[in-house]
Amino acid sequence: MGVKKTVAIVGAGLAAGYLLQKQIAKQQKVTPEKALKFAKEAFKKEGPISGSWIYMKPEEKVKHGLTYTVYRGGISRTIDGKPAQYEFFVDAETGSVIDAVESAS
């Protein structure tokens, strides 16, 4: 096999691999770690946070008649010297916080 043919085959393989990787990346959901990061950034706009957690397994949540695949997590903070706990839900497709509620202390 000639050098030109080998270079052409390797180039075609690299191009196909690159395009396939792009397609897979588009279909990939937000990771739980990124979902937690997005939620923390949103909560930090309202003040400092003291703790956070997230479930690693996505679950379904229905809101306003729409079903979302979400990550569920929580945020802790201190407001006026009192601890406050919040539960949040992040869309696993987009990374948007779709709901947040204050937990009963």
PDB file of C-alpha atoms in Angstrom:
ATOM      1  CA  MET A   1       0.000   0.000   0.000  1.00  0.00           C
ATOM      2  CA  GLY A   2       1.335   3.399  -0.949  1.00  0.00           C
ATOM      3  CA  VAL A   3       2.040   6.244   1.430  1.00  0.00           C
ATOM      4  CA  LYS A   4      -0.698   8.413  -0.089  1.00  0.00           C
ATOM      5  CA  LYS A   5      -3.281   5.682   0.372  1.00  0.00           C
ATOM      6  CA  THR A   6      -2.212   5.094   4.000  1.00  0.00           C
ATOM      7  CA  VAL A   7      -2.362   8.815   4.799  1.00  0.00           C
ATOM      8  CA  ALA A   8      -5.813   9.054   3.179  1.00  0.00           C
ATOM      9  CA  ILE A   9      -7.124   6.099   5.210  1.00  0.00           C
ATOM     10  CA  VAL A  10      -5.706   7.453   8.480  1.00  0.00           C
ATOM     11  CA  GLY A  11      -7.124  10.911   7.716  1.00  0.00           C
ATOM     12  CA  ALA A  12     -10.558   9.485   6.945  1.00  0.00           C
ATOM     13  CA  GLY A  13     -10.483   7.459  10.178  1.00  0.00           C
ATOM     14  CA  LEU A  14      -9.542  10.513  12.228  1.00  0.00           C
ATOM     15  CA  ALA A  15     -12.283  12.600  10.616  1.00  0.00           C
ATOM     16  CA  ALA A  16     -14.898   9.896  11.232  1.00  0.00           C
ATOM     17  CA  GLY A  17     -13.772   9.535  14.850  1.00  0.00           C
ATOM     18  CA  TYR A  18     -13.968  13.278  15.385  1.00  0.00           C
ATOM     19  CA  LEU A  19     -17.494  13.501  13.945  1.00  0.00           C
ATOM     20  CA  LEU A  20     -18.651  10.494  15.981  1.00  0.00           C
ATOM     21  CA  GLN A  21     -17.257  12.023  19.164  1.00  0.00           C
ATOM     22  CA  LYS A  22     -19.164  15.267  18.460  1.00  0.00           C
ATOM     23  CA  GLN A  23     -22.428  13.344  17.975  1.00  0.00           C
ATOM     24  CA  ILE A  24     -21.960  11.428  21.228  1.00  0.00           C
ATOM     25  CA  ALA A  25     -21.167  14.638  23.113  1.00  0.00           C
ATOM     26  CA  LYS A  26     -24.418  16.218  21.866  1.00  0.00           C
ATOM     27  CA  GLN A  27     -26.458  13.269  23.143  1.00  0.00           C
ATOM     28  CA  GLN A  28     -24.692  13.068  26.503  1.00  0.00           C
ATOM     29  CA  LYS A  29     -26.553  14.330  29.541  1.00  0.00           C
ATOM     30  CA  VAL A  30     -25.221  16.732  32.132  1.00  0.00           C
ATOM     31  CA  THR A  31     -23.123  14.893  34.714  1.00  0.00           C
ATOM     32  CA  PRO A  32     -24.220  14.977  38.372  1.00  0.00           C
ATOM     33  CA  GLU A  33     -21.075  16.924  39.223  1.00  0.00           C
ATOM     34  CA  LYS A  34     -21.885  19.617  36.657  1.00  0.00           C
ATOM     35  CA  ALA A  35     -25.520  19.702  37.826  1.00  0.00           C
ATOM     36  CA  LEU A  36     -24.321  20.371  41.387  1.00  0.00           C
ATOM     37  CA  LYS A  37     -21.958  23.064  40.128  1.00  0.00           C
ATOM     38  CA  PHE A  38     -24.804  24.810  38.263  1.00  0.00           C
ATOM     39  CA  ALA A  39     -27.054  24.676  41.345  1.00  0.00           C
ATOM     40  CA  LYS A  40     -24.315  26.034  43.625  1.00  0.00           C
ATOM     41  CA  GLU A  41     -23.648  28.901  41.220  1.00  0.00           C
ATOM     42  CA  ALA A  42     -27.361  29.768  41.208  1.00  0.00           C
ATOM     43  CA  PHE A  43     -27.612  29.682  45.019  1.00  0.00           C
ATOM     44  CA  LYS A  44     -24.395  31.677  45.491  1.00  0.00           C
ATOM     45  CA  LYS A  45     -26.064  34.617  43.733  1.00  0.00           C
ATOM     46  CA  GLU A  46     -28.266  34.965  46.837  1.00  0.00           C
ATOM     47  CA  GLY A  47     -25.441  34.542  49.361  1.00  0.00           C
ATOM     48  CA  PRO A  48     -22.824  32.090  50.631  1.00  0.00           C
ATOM     49  CA  ILE A  49     -23.547  28.395  51.000  1.00  0.00           C
ATOM     50  CA  SER A  50     -22.114  26.118  53.674  1.00  0.00           C
ATOM     51  CA  GLY A  51     -22.735  22.676  52.198  1.00  0.00           C
ATOM     52  CA  SER A  52     -24.162  20.773  49.265  1.00  0.00           C
ATOM     53  CA  TRP A  53     -24.965  17.269  48.031  1.00  0.00           C
ATOM     54  CA  ILE A  54     -26.451  15.561  44.973  1.00  0.00           C
ATOM     55  CA  TYR A  55     -27.802  12.099  44.159  1.00  0.00           C
ATOM     56  CA  MET A  56     -25.763  10.551  41.378  1.00  0.00           C
ATOM     57  CA  LYS A  57     -28.707   8.673  39.833  1.00  0.00           C
ATOM     58  CA  PRO A  58     -31.135  10.712  37.709  1.00  0.00           C
ATOM     59  CA  GLU A  59     -34.854  10.414  38.453  1.00  0.00           C
ATOM     60  CA  GLU A  60     -38.075  11.645  36.901  1.00  0.00           C
ATOM     61  CA  LYS A  61     -39.949  14.711  38.147  1.00  0.00           C
ATOM     62  CA  VAL A  62     -43.264  16.022  36.880  1.00  0.00           C
ATOM     63  CA  LYS A  63     -43.710  19.786  37.015  1.00  0.00           C
ATOM     64  CA  HIS A  64     -46.671  21.610  35.457  1.00  0.00           C
ATOM     65  CA  GLY A  65     -47.629  18.472  33.545  1.00  0.00           C
ATOM     66  CA  LEU A  66     -44.172  18.048  32.009  1.00  0.00           C
ATOM     67  CA  THR A  67     -41.875  15.146  32.861  1.00  0.00           C
ATOM     68  CA  TYR A  68     -38.192  15.929  33.354  1.00  0.00           C
ATOM     69  CA  THR A  69     -35.188  13.713  33.978  1.00  0.00           C
ATOM     70  CA  VAL A  70     -33.491  15.431  36.912  1.00  0.00           C
ATOM     71  CA  TYR A  71     -30.764  15.209  39.483  1.00  0.00           C
ATOM     72  CA  ARG A  72     -31.936  15.886  43.040  1.00  0.00           C
ATOM     73  CA  GLY A  73     -29.678  17.605  45.523  1.00  0.00           C
ATOM     74  CA  GLY A  74     -29.510  19.946  48.449  1.00  0.00           C
ATOM     75  CA  ILE A  75     -27.882  23.153  49.630  1.00  0.00           C
ATOM     76  CA  SER A  76     -27.215  24.351  53.178  1.00  0.00           C
ATOM     77  CA  ARG A  77     -26.714  27.960  54.201  1.00  0.00           C
ATOM     78  CA  THR A  78     -27.042  30.217  57.218  1.00  0.00           C
ATOM     79  CA  ILE A  79     -29.581  33.043  57.077  1.00  0.00           C
ATOM     80  CA  ASP A  80     -29.750  35.512  59.991  1.00  0.00           C
ATOM     81  CA  GLY A  81     -27.775  33.081  62.146  1.00  0.00           C
ATOM     82  CA  LYS A  82     -30.188  30.200  61.498  1.00  0.00           C
ATOM     83  CA  PRO A  83     -29.467  27.165  59.311  1.00  0.00           C
ATOM     84  CA  ALA A  84     -31.544  26.802  56.141  1.00  0.00           C
ATOM     85  CA  GLN A  85     -31.796  23.722  53.922  1.00  0.00           C
ATOM     86  CA  TYR A  86     -32.966  23.695  50.316  1.00  0.00           C
ATOM     87  CA  GLU A  87     -33.747  20.811  47.999  1.00  0.00           C
ATOM     88  CA  PHE A  88     -33.228  21.458  44.283  1.00  0.00           C
ATOM     89  CA  PHE A  89     -33.840  19.669  40.994  1.00  0.00           C
ATOM     90  CA  VAL A  90     -31.565  20.163  37.974  1.00  0.00           C
ATOM     91  CA  ASP A  91     -32.641  19.131  34.475  1.00  0.00           C
ATOM     92  CA  ALA A  92     -30.259  16.332  33.423  1.00  0.00           C
ATOM     93  CA  GLU A  93     -30.529  17.390  29.762  1.00  0.00           C
ATOM     94  CA  THR A  94     -29.837  21.131  30.039  1.00  0.00           C
ATOM     95  CA  GLY A  95     -28.333  21.718  33.497  1.00  0.00           C
ATOM     96  CA  SER A  96     -31.047  24.244  34.398  1.00  0.00           C
ATOM     97  CA  VAL A  97     -32.368  24.376  37.945  1.00  0.00           C
ATOM     98  CA  ILE A  98     -36.072  23.665  37.421  1.00  0.00           C
ATOM     99  CA  ASP A  99     -37.205  23.719  41.054  1.00  0.00           C
ATOM    100  CA  ALA A 100     -35.915  24.566  44.512  1.00  0.00           C
ATOM    101  CA  VAL A 101     -37.804  24.361  47.800  1.00  0.00           C
ATOM    102  CA  GLU A 102     -36.830  25.138  51.366  1.00  0.00           C
ATOM    103  CA  SER A 103     -36.803  21.976  53.472  1.00  0.00           C
ATOM    104  CA  ALA A 104     -38.510  21.950  56.869  1.00  0.00           C
ATOM    105  CA  SER A 105     -35.896  22.228  59.614  1.00  0.00           C
TER     106      SER A 105
END
